[in-house]
């Protein structure tokens, strides 16, 4: 049933992409409404900042709109837009890292503070979320850039291995190897997250 | 390598089972299907990772800014662009008034008075020049020619011709 739904969504997306390629703005707007949340989350998982994630989401769709005619296979739209998003985020983080070198103090604490401040919920919830993102950051920082990318796409963005391979333009066995290395490093954290979930539920 | 039931899967096999069960060798896959201990380990790791994804999804602050396509933003400006020329003209007029007042206000009063007296002196001087010219040459150029005071010399023979002496007439 779920597979059938996914198939229908893929067909819809392909149809919308075909129309968008002819300059149909309404179709592109529909594509935005389908992928906007996913792309925003993807950007948030990498920047931990609502404002930056929103800016990046805007950039991603602007770039996609300008270059939609360069997409040869309409069936690959999802992988294509994800790869634009991943590249945009990496560019942004590189720039941020470079700027952080010029500034005093670590940006990590500040980022986590901002993450907490951005939340519009109750104080307890805010503290919980702050704590959660703090754990995620520590966990992701223990990984190499590629391991982090593959791990985030698989377990946070919920992409399948073949999709990740298409997004990162690598073969599936390479993705699995990086995933294996990443899991080996973060294994103990998975218990932490389960306990964390039990504690807040 | 053969796997016996009492030899549970090692950590690396558990990890591979989470990534992709089909990557495990046949005997490990079979062991996993039969061994509740190993199955639990795989399930625990898998559910821990699912929890991570689920909490992350819930912990992301909600999206507040809708995505706009590039030309839409341009169009938005052009729709409201009618006020732009008026705004520009008003700003220009404002600047002119500002600089005019700034120019007069910033001038020191004593400097301003000196400037005024210098202007009136120049005016007087020009008037005096005109008066002295009129004293020296009271007639206009045409009248001056007729009056014979413009330096044209008439000799006695010419005058005699134009106006002969009365005495001569008597003699003849």
mmCIF file of N, CA, C and O in Angstrom, chain A residues 25 28-29 32 36-37 40-41 44-45 50-51 54-55 57-58 61-62 65 119-120 129 132-133 136 139 151 155-156 161 176 179-180 183-184 187 190 193-194 196-197, chain B residues 11-16 18-20 22-23 41 44-45 47-73:
data_model
loop_
_atom_site.group_PDB
_atom_site.id
_atom_site.type_symbol
_atom_site.label_atom_id
_atom_site.label_comp_id
_atom_site.label_asym_id
_atom_site.label_seq_id
_atom_site.Cartn_x
_atom_site.Cartn_y
_atom_site.Cartn_z
ATOM 1 N N UNK A 25 4.873 27.971 -13.804
ATOM 2 C CA UNK A 25 5.228 28.361 -12.432
ATOM 3 C C UNK A 25 4.354 27.665 -11.383
ATOM 4 O O UNK A 25 4.823 27.330 -10.298
ATOM 5 N N UNK A 28 5.744 24.371 -10.593
ATOM 6 C CA UNK A 28 6.939 24.461 -9.743
ATOM 7 C C UNK A 28 6.541 24.790 -8.302
ATOM 8 O O UNK A 28 7.132 24.280 -7.358
ATOM 9 N N UNK A 29 5.518 25.629 -8.160
ATOM 10 C CA UNK A 29 5.029 25.950 -6.811
ATOM 11 C C UNK A 29 4.527 24.686 -6.109
ATOM 12 O O UNK A 29 4.725 24.521 -4.913
ATOM 13 N N UNK A 32 7.395 22.816 -4.913
ATOM 14 C CA UNK A 32 7.907 23.454 -3.682
ATOM 15 C C UNK A 32 7.101 22.972 -2.484
ATOM 16 O O UNK A 32 7.655 22.578 -1.466
ATOM 17 N N UNK A 36 9.270 21.299 0.235
ATOM 18 C CA UNK A 36 9.750 22.388 1.093
ATOM 19 C C UNK A 36 10.117 21.931 2.509
ATOM 20 O O UNK A 36 11.206 22.226 2.993
ATOM 21 N N UNK A 37 9.227 21.176 3.129
ATOM 22 C CA UNK A 37 9.477 20.735 4.507
ATOM 23 C C UNK A 37 10.719 19.852 4.600
ATOM 24 O O UNK A 37 11.526 20.001 5.504
ATOM 25 N N UNK A 40 13.853 21.914 4.102
ATOM 26 C CA UNK A 40 14.073 22.761 5.284
ATOM 27 C C UNK A 40 14.670 21.932 6.428
ATOM 28 O O UNK A 40 15.635 22.350 7.074
ATOM 29 N N UNK A 41 14.093 20.742 6.646
ATOM 30 C CA UNK A 41 14.619 19.873 7.717
ATOM 31 C C UNK A 41 16.054 19.472 7.425
ATOM 32 O O UNK A 41 16.917 19.485 8.302
ATOM 33 N N UNK A 44 18.164 22.232 8.310
ATOM 34 C CA UNK A 44 18.216 22.438 9.765
ATOM 35 C C UNK A 44 19.137 21.412 10.437
ATOM 36 O O UNK A 44 19.890 21.758 11.351
ATOM 37 N N UNK A 45 19.085 20.155 9.978
ATOM 38 C CA UNK A 45 19.929 19.113 10.570
ATOM 39 C C UNK A 45 21.418 19.415 10.384
ATOM 40 O O UNK A 45 22.264 18.874 11.071
ATOM 41 N N UNK A 50 17.279 27.928 12.609
ATOM 42 C CA UNK A 50 16.038 28.092 11.846
ATOM 43 C C UNK A 50 16.225 29.106 10.714
ATOM 44 O O UNK A 50 15.817 28.866 9.576
ATOM 45 N N UNK A 51 16.865 30.230 11.053
ATOM 46 C CA UNK A 51 17.024 31.296 10.069
ATOM 47 C C UNK A 51 17.891 30.833 8.887
ATOM 48 O O UNK A 51 17.529 31.036 7.727
ATOM 49 N N UNK A 54 16.036 28.321 6.745
ATOM 50 C CA UNK A 54 15.023 28.958 5.880
ATOM 51 C C UNK A 54 15.685 29.664 4.692
ATOM 52 O O UNK A 54 15.209 29.568 3.566
ATOM 53 N N UNK A 55 16.782 30.338 4.962
ATOM 54 C CA UNK A 55 17.522 30.998 3.869
ATOM 55 C C UNK A 55 18.000 29.973 2.845
ATOM 56 O O UNK A 55 17.881 30.175 1.638
ATOM 57 N N UNK A 57 16.786 27.008 2.281
ATOM 58 C CA UNK A 57 15.642 26.426 1.553
ATOM 59 C C UNK A 57 15.255 27.337 0.389
ATOM 60 O O UNK A 57 15.026 26.867 -0.735
ATOM 61 N N UNK A 58 15.212 28.631 0.655
ATOM 62 C CA UNK A 58 14.901 29.605 -0.405
ATOM 63 C C UNK A 58 15.941 29.504 -1.533
ATOM 64 O O UNK A 58 15.581 29.441 -2.709
ATOM 65 N N UNK A 61 15.552 26.277 -3.759
ATOM 66 C CA UNK A 61 14.458 26.300 -4.737
ATOM 67 C C UNK A 61 14.694 27.342 -5.836
ATOM 68 O O UNK A 61 14.293 27.129 -6.973
ATOM 69 N N UNK A 62 15.348 28.417 -5.476
ATOM 70 C CA UNK A 62 15.688 29.415 -6.513
ATOM 71 C C UNK A 62 16.621 28.801 -7.542
ATOM 72 O O UNK A 62 16.440 28.965 -8.746
ATOM 73 N N UNK A 65 14.814 26.244 -9.647
ATOM 74 C CA UNK A 65 13.922 26.899 -10.617
ATOM 75 C C UNK A 65 14.715 27.395 -11.832
ATOM 76 O O UNK A 65 14.276 27.252 -12.963
ATOM 77 N N UNK A 119 13.097 28.039 19.466
ATOM 78 C CA UNK A 119 11.895 27.250 19.686
ATOM 79 C C UNK A 119 10.829 28.099 20.384
ATOM 80 O O UNK A 119 11.122 28.827 21.317
ATOM 81 N N UNK A 120 9.603 27.915 19.911
ATOM 82 C CA UNK A 120 8.555 28.779 20.433
ATOM 83 C C UNK A 120 7.693 28.063 21.490
ATOM 84 O O UNK A 120 6.635 28.521 21.829
ATOM 85 N N UNK A 129 14.630 20.159 23.940
ATOM 86 C CA UNK A 129 15.084 20.240 22.549
ATOM 87 C C UNK A 129 16.530 20.706 22.471
ATOM 88 O O UNK A 129 17.312 20.224 21.652
ATOM 89 N N UNK A 132 18.566 17.832 23.347
ATOM 90 C CA UNK A 132 18.567 16.872 22.243
ATOM 91 C C UNK A 132 19.536 17.293 21.135
ATOM 92 O O UNK A 132 20.369 16.513 20.696
ATOM 93 N N UNK A 133 19.426 18.560 20.716
ATOM 94 C CA UNK A 133 20.297 19.012 19.629
ATOM 95 C C UNK A 133 21.757 19.042 20.067
ATOM 96 O O UNK A 133 22.654 18.822 19.254
ATOM 97 N N UNK A 136 22.876 15.496 19.567
ATOM 98 C CA UNK A 136 23.025 15.224 18.132
ATOM 99 C C UNK A 136 24.330 15.830 17.619
ATOM 100 O O UNK A 136 25.085 15.184 16.882
ATOM 101 N N UNK A 139 27.309 13.886 18.775
ATOM 102 C CA UNK A 139 27.380 12.618 18.052
ATOM 103 C C UNK A 139 27.896 12.823 16.617
ATOM 104 O O UNK A 139 28.802 12.120 16.173
ATOM 105 N N UNK A 151 25.162 9.303 7.165
ATOM 106 C CA UNK A 151 24.371 8.963 8.354
ATOM 107 C C UNK A 151 23.135 9.859 8.445
ATOM 108 O O UNK A 151 22.022 9.385 8.692
ATOM 109 N N UNK A 155 19.436 8.250 8.390
ATOM 110 C CA UNK A 155 18.657 8.088 9.619
ATOM 111 C C UNK A 155 17.912 9.340 10.074
ATOM 112 O O UNK A 155 17.063 9.255 10.949
ATOM 113 N N UNK A 156 18.239 10.476 9.495
ATOM 114 C CA UNK A 156 17.493 11.687 9.881
ATOM 115 C C UNK A 156 16.614 12.179 8.730
ATOM 116 O O UNK A 156 15.495 12.618 8.938
ATOM 117 N N UNK A 161 19.232 3.769 0.644
ATOM 118 C CA UNK A 161 20.640 3.719 0.233
ATOM 119 C C UNK A 161 20.810 4.099 -1.248
ATOM 120 O O UNK A 161 21.708 4.864 -1.584
ATOM 121 N N UNK A 176 27.306 2.261 1.727
ATOM 122 C CA UNK A 176 27.154 1.287 2.822
ATOM 123 C C UNK A 176 28.399 1.238 3.699
ATOM 124 O O UNK A 176 28.313 1.124 4.920
ATOM 125 N N UNK A 179 28.387 4.197 5.871
ATOM 126 C CA UNK A 179 27.318 4.024 6.862
ATOM 127 C C UNK A 179 27.767 3.067 7.969
ATOM 128 O O UNK A 179 27.504 3.305 9.160
ATOM 129 N N UNK A 180 28.455 2.033 7.574
ATOM 130 C CA UNK A 180 28.968 1.049 8.548
ATOM 131 C C UNK A 180 29.938 1.740 9.520
ATOM 132 O O UNK A 180 29.834 1.584 10.739
ATOM 133 N N UNK A 183 28.005 4.039 11.828
ATOM 134 C CA UNK A 183 27.244 3.318 12.855
ATOM 135 C C UNK A 183 28.140 2.780 13.958
ATOM 136 O O UNK A 183 27.772 2.760 15.130
ATOM 137 N N UNK A 184 29.321 2.361 13.555
ATOM 138 C CA UNK A 184 30.285 1.831 14.521
ATOM 139 C C UNK A 184 30.624 2.904 15.561
ATOM 140 O O UNK A 184 30.782 2.618 16.738
ATOM 141 N N UNK A 187 27.151 3.984 17.687
ATOM 142 C CA UNK A 187 26.346 2.894 18.217
ATOM 143 C C UNK A 187 25.835 3.173 19.641
ATOM 144 O O UNK A 187 24.661 3.001 19.942
ATOM 145 N N UNK A 190 22.808 5.480 20.171
ATOM 146 C CA UNK A 190 21.438 5.056 19.850
ATOM 147 C C UNK A 190 20.677 4.705 21.125
ATOM 148 O O UNK A 190 19.484 4.966 21.234
ATOM 149 N N UNK A 193 19.508 7.899 22.756
ATOM 150 C CA UNK A 193 18.302 8.483 22.165
ATOM 151 C C UNK A 193 17.038 7.720 22.566
ATOM 152 O O UNK A 193 15.990 8.310 22.741
ATOM 153 N N UNK A 194 17.184 6.417 22.693
ATOM 154 C CA UNK A 194 16.016 5.636 23.104
ATOM 155 C C UNK A 194 15.622 6.009 24.548
ATOM 156 O O UNK A 194 14.457 6.244 24.850
ATOM 157 N N UNK A 196 16.359 8.739 26.015
ATOM 158 C CA UNK A 196 15.894 10.129 25.983
ATOM 159 C C UNK A 196 14.414 10.171 25.611
ATOM 160 O O UNK A 196 13.618 10.861 26.238
ATOM 161 N N UNK A 197 14.060 9.385 24.598
ATOM 162 C CA UNK A 197 12.658 9.384 24.149
ATOM 163 C C UNK A 197 11.740 8.853 25.248
ATOM 164 O O UNK A 197 10.653 9.383 25.467
ATOM 165 N N UNK B 11 29.451 -7.793 16.561
ATOM 166 C CA UNK B 11 28.979 -6.406 16.415
ATOM 167 C C UNK B 11 28.925 -5.969 14.942
ATOM 168 O O UNK B 11 27.967 -5.351 14.493
ATOM 169 N N UNK B 12 29.941 -6.320 14.200
ATOM 170 C CA UNK B 12 29.976 -5.880 12.791
ATOM 171 C C UNK B 12 28.806 -6.447 11.990
ATOM 172 O O UNK B 12 28.245 -5.783 11.120
ATOM 173 N N UNK B 13 28.412 -7.709 12.339
ATOM 174 C CA UNK B 13 27.285 -8.313 11.620
ATOM 175 C C UNK B 13 25.968 -7.638 12.002
ATOM 176 O O UNK B 13 25.077 -7.486 11.171
ATOM 177 N N UNK B 14 25.897 -7.259 13.279
ATOM 178 C CA UNK B 14 24.682 -6.541 13.734
ATOM 179 C C UNK B 14 24.557 -5.227 12.962
ATOM 180 O O UNK B 14 23.484 -4.879 12.471
ATOM 181 N N UNK B 15 25.683 -4.554 12.836
ATOM 182 C CA UNK B 15 25.671 -3.264 12.118
ATOM 183 C C UNK B 15 25.289 -3.455 10.659
ATOM 184 O O UNK B 15 24.478 -2.708 10.115
ATOM 185 N N UNK B 16 25.868 -4.482 10.044
ATOM 186 C CA UNK B 16 25.533 -4.736 8.630
ATOM 187 C C UNK B 16 24.065 -5.134 8.485
ATOM 188 O O UNK B 16 23.421 -4.778 7.491
ATOM 189 N N UNK B 18 21.666 -3.951 10.223
ATOM 190 C CA UNK B 18 20.881 -2.712 10.284
ATOM 191 C C UNK B 18 20.980 -1.963 8.951
ATOM 192 O O UNK B 18 19.979 -1.440 8.440
ATOM 193 N N UNK B 19 22.168 -1.960 8.383
ATOM 194 C CA UNK B 19 22.363 -1.222 7.116
ATOM 195 C C UNK B 19 21.636 -1.927 5.975
ATOM 196 O O UNK B 19 20.823 -1.329 5.279
ATOM 197 N N UNK B 20 21.964 -3.187 5.797
ATOM 198 C CA UNK B 20 21.334 -3.948 4.709
ATOM 199 C C UNK B 20 21.549 -5.438 4.988
ATOM 200 O O UNK B 20 22.665 -5.953 4.858
ATOM 201 N N UNK B 22 20.842 -7.981 3.422
ATOM 202 C CA UNK B 22 21.285 -8.810 2.290
ATOM 203 C C UNK B 22 22.807 -8.798 2.122
ATOM 204 O O UNK B 22 23.357 -9.607 1.373
ATOM 205 N N UNK B 23 23.473 -7.886 2.822
ATOM 206 C CA UNK B 23 24.935 -7.834 2.755
ATOM 207 C C UNK B 23 25.569 -8.934 3.609
ATOM 208 O O UNK B 23 26.754 -9.219 3.468
ATOM 209 N N UNK B 41 19.013 -7.573 19.364
ATOM 210 C CA UNK B 41 20.111 -6.589 19.255
ATOM 211 C C UNK B 41 19.934 -5.705 18.016
ATOM 212 O O UNK B 41 20.070 -4.486 18.079
ATOM 213 N N UNK B 44 16.964 -3.424 18.512
ATOM 214 C CA UNK B 44 17.249 -2.336 19.469
ATOM 215 C C UNK B 44 18.022 -1.204 18.785
ATOM 216 O O UNK B 44 17.692 -0.034 18.943
ATOM 217 N N UNK B 45 19.027 -1.600 18.038
ATOM 218 C CA UNK B 45 19.833 -0.582 17.351
ATOM 219 C C UNK B 45 18.977 0.158 16.320
ATOM 220 O O UNK B 45 18.998 1.384 16.217
ATOM 221 N N UNK B 47 15.743 0.520 16.311
ATOM 222 C CA UNK B 47 14.722 1.401 16.930
ATOM 223 C C UNK B 47 15.375 2.631 17.551
ATOM 224 O O UNK B 47 14.774 3.712 17.555
ATOM 225 N N UNK B 48 16.599 2.471 18.060
ATOM 226 C CA UNK B 48 17.328 3.646 18.589
ATOM 227 C C UNK B 48 17.555 4.681 17.508
ATOM 228 O O UNK B 48 17.349 5.880 17.727
ATOM 229 N N UNK B 49 17.900 4.201 16.332
ATOM 230 C CA UNK B 49 18.143 5.118 15.210
ATOM 231 C C UNK B 49 16.835 5.725 14.702
ATOM 232 O O UNK B 49 16.787 6.884 14.310
ATOM 233 N N UNK B 50 15.788 4.923 14.726
ATOM 234 C CA UNK B 50 14.473 5.451 14.322
ATOM 235 C C UNK B 50 14.009 6.530 15.297
ATOM 236 O O UNK B 50 13.430 7.536 14.891
ATOM 237 N N UNK B 51 14.277 6.279 16.587
ATOM 238 C CA UNK B 51 13.936 7.283 17.605
ATOM 239 C C UNK B 51 14.663 8.591 17.330
ATOM 240 O O UNK B 51 14.075 9.667 17.425
ATOM 241 N N UNK B 52 15.933 8.452 16.988
ATOM 242 C CA UNK B 52 16.727 9.645 16.686
ATOM 243 C C UNK B 52 16.054 10.441 15.560
ATOM 244 O O UNK B 52 15.843 11.651 15.680
ATOM 245 N N UNK B 53 15.698 9.741 14.479
ATOM 246 C CA UNK B 53 15.066 10.408 13.334
ATOM 247 C C UNK B 53 13.736 11.037 13.694
ATOM 248 O O UNK B 53 13.418 12.151 13.278
ATOM 249 N N UNK B 54 12.965 10.296 14.534
ATOM 250 C CA UNK B 54 11.630 10.779 14.901
ATOM 251 C C UNK B 54 11.706 12.009 15.808
ATOM 252 O O UNK B 54 11.000 13.005 15.585
ATOM 253 N N UNK B 55 12.603 11.946 16.796
ATOM 254 C CA UNK B 55 12.733 13.105 17.711
ATOM 255 C C UNK B 55 13.254 14.312 16.917
ATOM 256 O O UNK B 55 12.795 15.434 17.119
ATOM 257 N N UNK B 56 14.200 14.049 16.030
ATOM 258 C CA UNK B 56 14.764 15.147 15.227
ATOM 259 C C UNK B 56 13.658 15.825 14.434
ATOM 260 O O UNK B 56 13.569 17.056 14.388
ATOM 261 N N UNK B 57 12.808 15.011 13.833
ATOM 262 C CA UNK B 57 11.699 15.554 13.026
ATOM 263 C C UNK B 57 10.799 16.461 13.877
ATOM 264 O O UNK B 57 10.369 17.514 13.439
ATOM 265 N N UNK B 58 10.540 15.990 15.110
ATOM 266 C CA UNK B 58 9.650 16.763 15.987
ATOM 267 C C UNK B 58 10.330 17.999 16.589
ATOM 268 O O UNK B 58 9.654 18.968 16.935
ATOM 269 N N UNK B 59 11.645 17.914 16.725
ATOM 270 C CA UNK B 59 12.360 19.013 17.398
ATOM 271 C C UNK B 59 12.716 20.169 16.460
ATOM 272 O O UNK B 59 13.189 21.203 16.919
ATOM 273 N N UNK B 60 12.497 19.977 15.170
ATOM 274 C CA UNK B 60 12.807 21.057 14.221
ATOM 275 C C UNK B 60 11.735 22.145 14.352
ATOM 276 O O UNK B 60 10.540 21.835 14.320
ATOM 277 N N UNK B 61 12.140 23.401 14.566
ATOM 278 C CA UNK B 61 11.126 24.464 14.651
ATOM 279 C C UNK B 61 10.347 24.592 13.352
ATOM 280 O O UNK B 61 10.885 24.314 12.277
ATOM 281 N N UNK B 62 9.092 25.013 13.486
ATOM 282 C CA UNK B 62 8.263 25.039 12.274
ATOM 283 C C UNK B 62 8.737 26.115 11.285
ATOM 284 O O UNK B 62 9.270 27.147 11.684
ATOM 285 N N UNK B 63 8.486 25.807 10.040
ATOM 286 C CA UNK B 63 8.916 26.668 8.943
ATOM 287 C C UNK B 63 8.020 27.910 8.903
ATOM 288 O O UNK B 63 6.801 27.784 8.913
ATOM 289 N N UNK B 64 8.635 29.093 8.887
ATOM 290 C CA UNK B 64 7.805 30.310 8.973
ATOM 291 C C UNK B 64 7.780 31.131 7.685
ATOM 292 O O UNK B 64 6.934 31.986 7.529
ATOM 293 N N UNK B 65 8.735 30.872 6.803
ATOM 294 C CA UNK B 65 8.845 31.733 5.609
ATOM 295 C C UNK B 65 8.534 30.946 4.340
ATOM 296 O O UNK B 65 9.221 29.994 4.034
ATOM 297 N N UNK B 66 7.501 31.329 3.592
ATOM 298 C CA UNK B 66 7.224 30.584 2.359
ATOM 299 C C UNK B 66 8.284 30.867 1.290
ATOM 300 O O UNK B 66 8.815 31.977 1.224
ATOM 301 N N UNK B 67 8.561 29.864 0.478
ATOM 302 C CA UNK B 67 9.563 30.026 -0.586
ATOM 303 C C UNK B 67 8.961 30.867 -1.703
ATOM 304 O O UNK B 67 7.819 30.653 -2.105
ATOM 305 N N UNK B 68 9.735 31.819 -2.201
ATOM 306 C CA UNK B 68 9.270 32.659 -3.322
ATOM 307 C C UNK B 68 10.150 32.416 -4.524
ATOM 308 O O UNK B 68 11.372 32.347 -4.400
ATOM 309 N N UNK B 69 9.529 32.341 -5.670
ATOM 310 C CA UNK B 69 10.300 32.167 -6.901
ATOM 311 C C UNK B 69 10.949 33.495 -7.296
ATOM 312 O O UNK B 69 10.391 34.549 -7.000
ATOM 313 N N UNK B 70 12.108 33.468 -7.973
ATOM 314 C CA UNK B 70 12.864 34.701 -8.229
ATOM 315 C C UNK B 70 12.082 35.845 -8.864
ATOM 316 O O UNK B 70 12.061 36.930 -8.317
ATOM 317 N N UNK B 71 11.392 35.573 -9.982
ATOM 318 C CA UNK B 71 10.737 36.691 -10.680
ATOM 319 C C UNK B 71 9.545 37.226 -9.911
ATOM 320 O O UNK B 71 9.124 38.348 -10.120
ATOM 321 N N UNK B 72 9.021 36.401 -9.025
ATOM 322 C CA UNK B 72 7.903 36.823 -8.192
ATOM 323 C C UNK B 72 8.319 38.008 -7.338
ATOM 324 O O UNK B 72 7.586 38.952 -7.155
ATOM 325 N N UNK B 73 9.546 37.935 -6.849
ATOM 326 C CA UNK B 73 10.027 39.012 -5.988
ATOM 327 C C UNK B 73 10.230 40.294 -6.788
ATOM 328 O O UNK B 73 9.917 41.372 -6.341
#
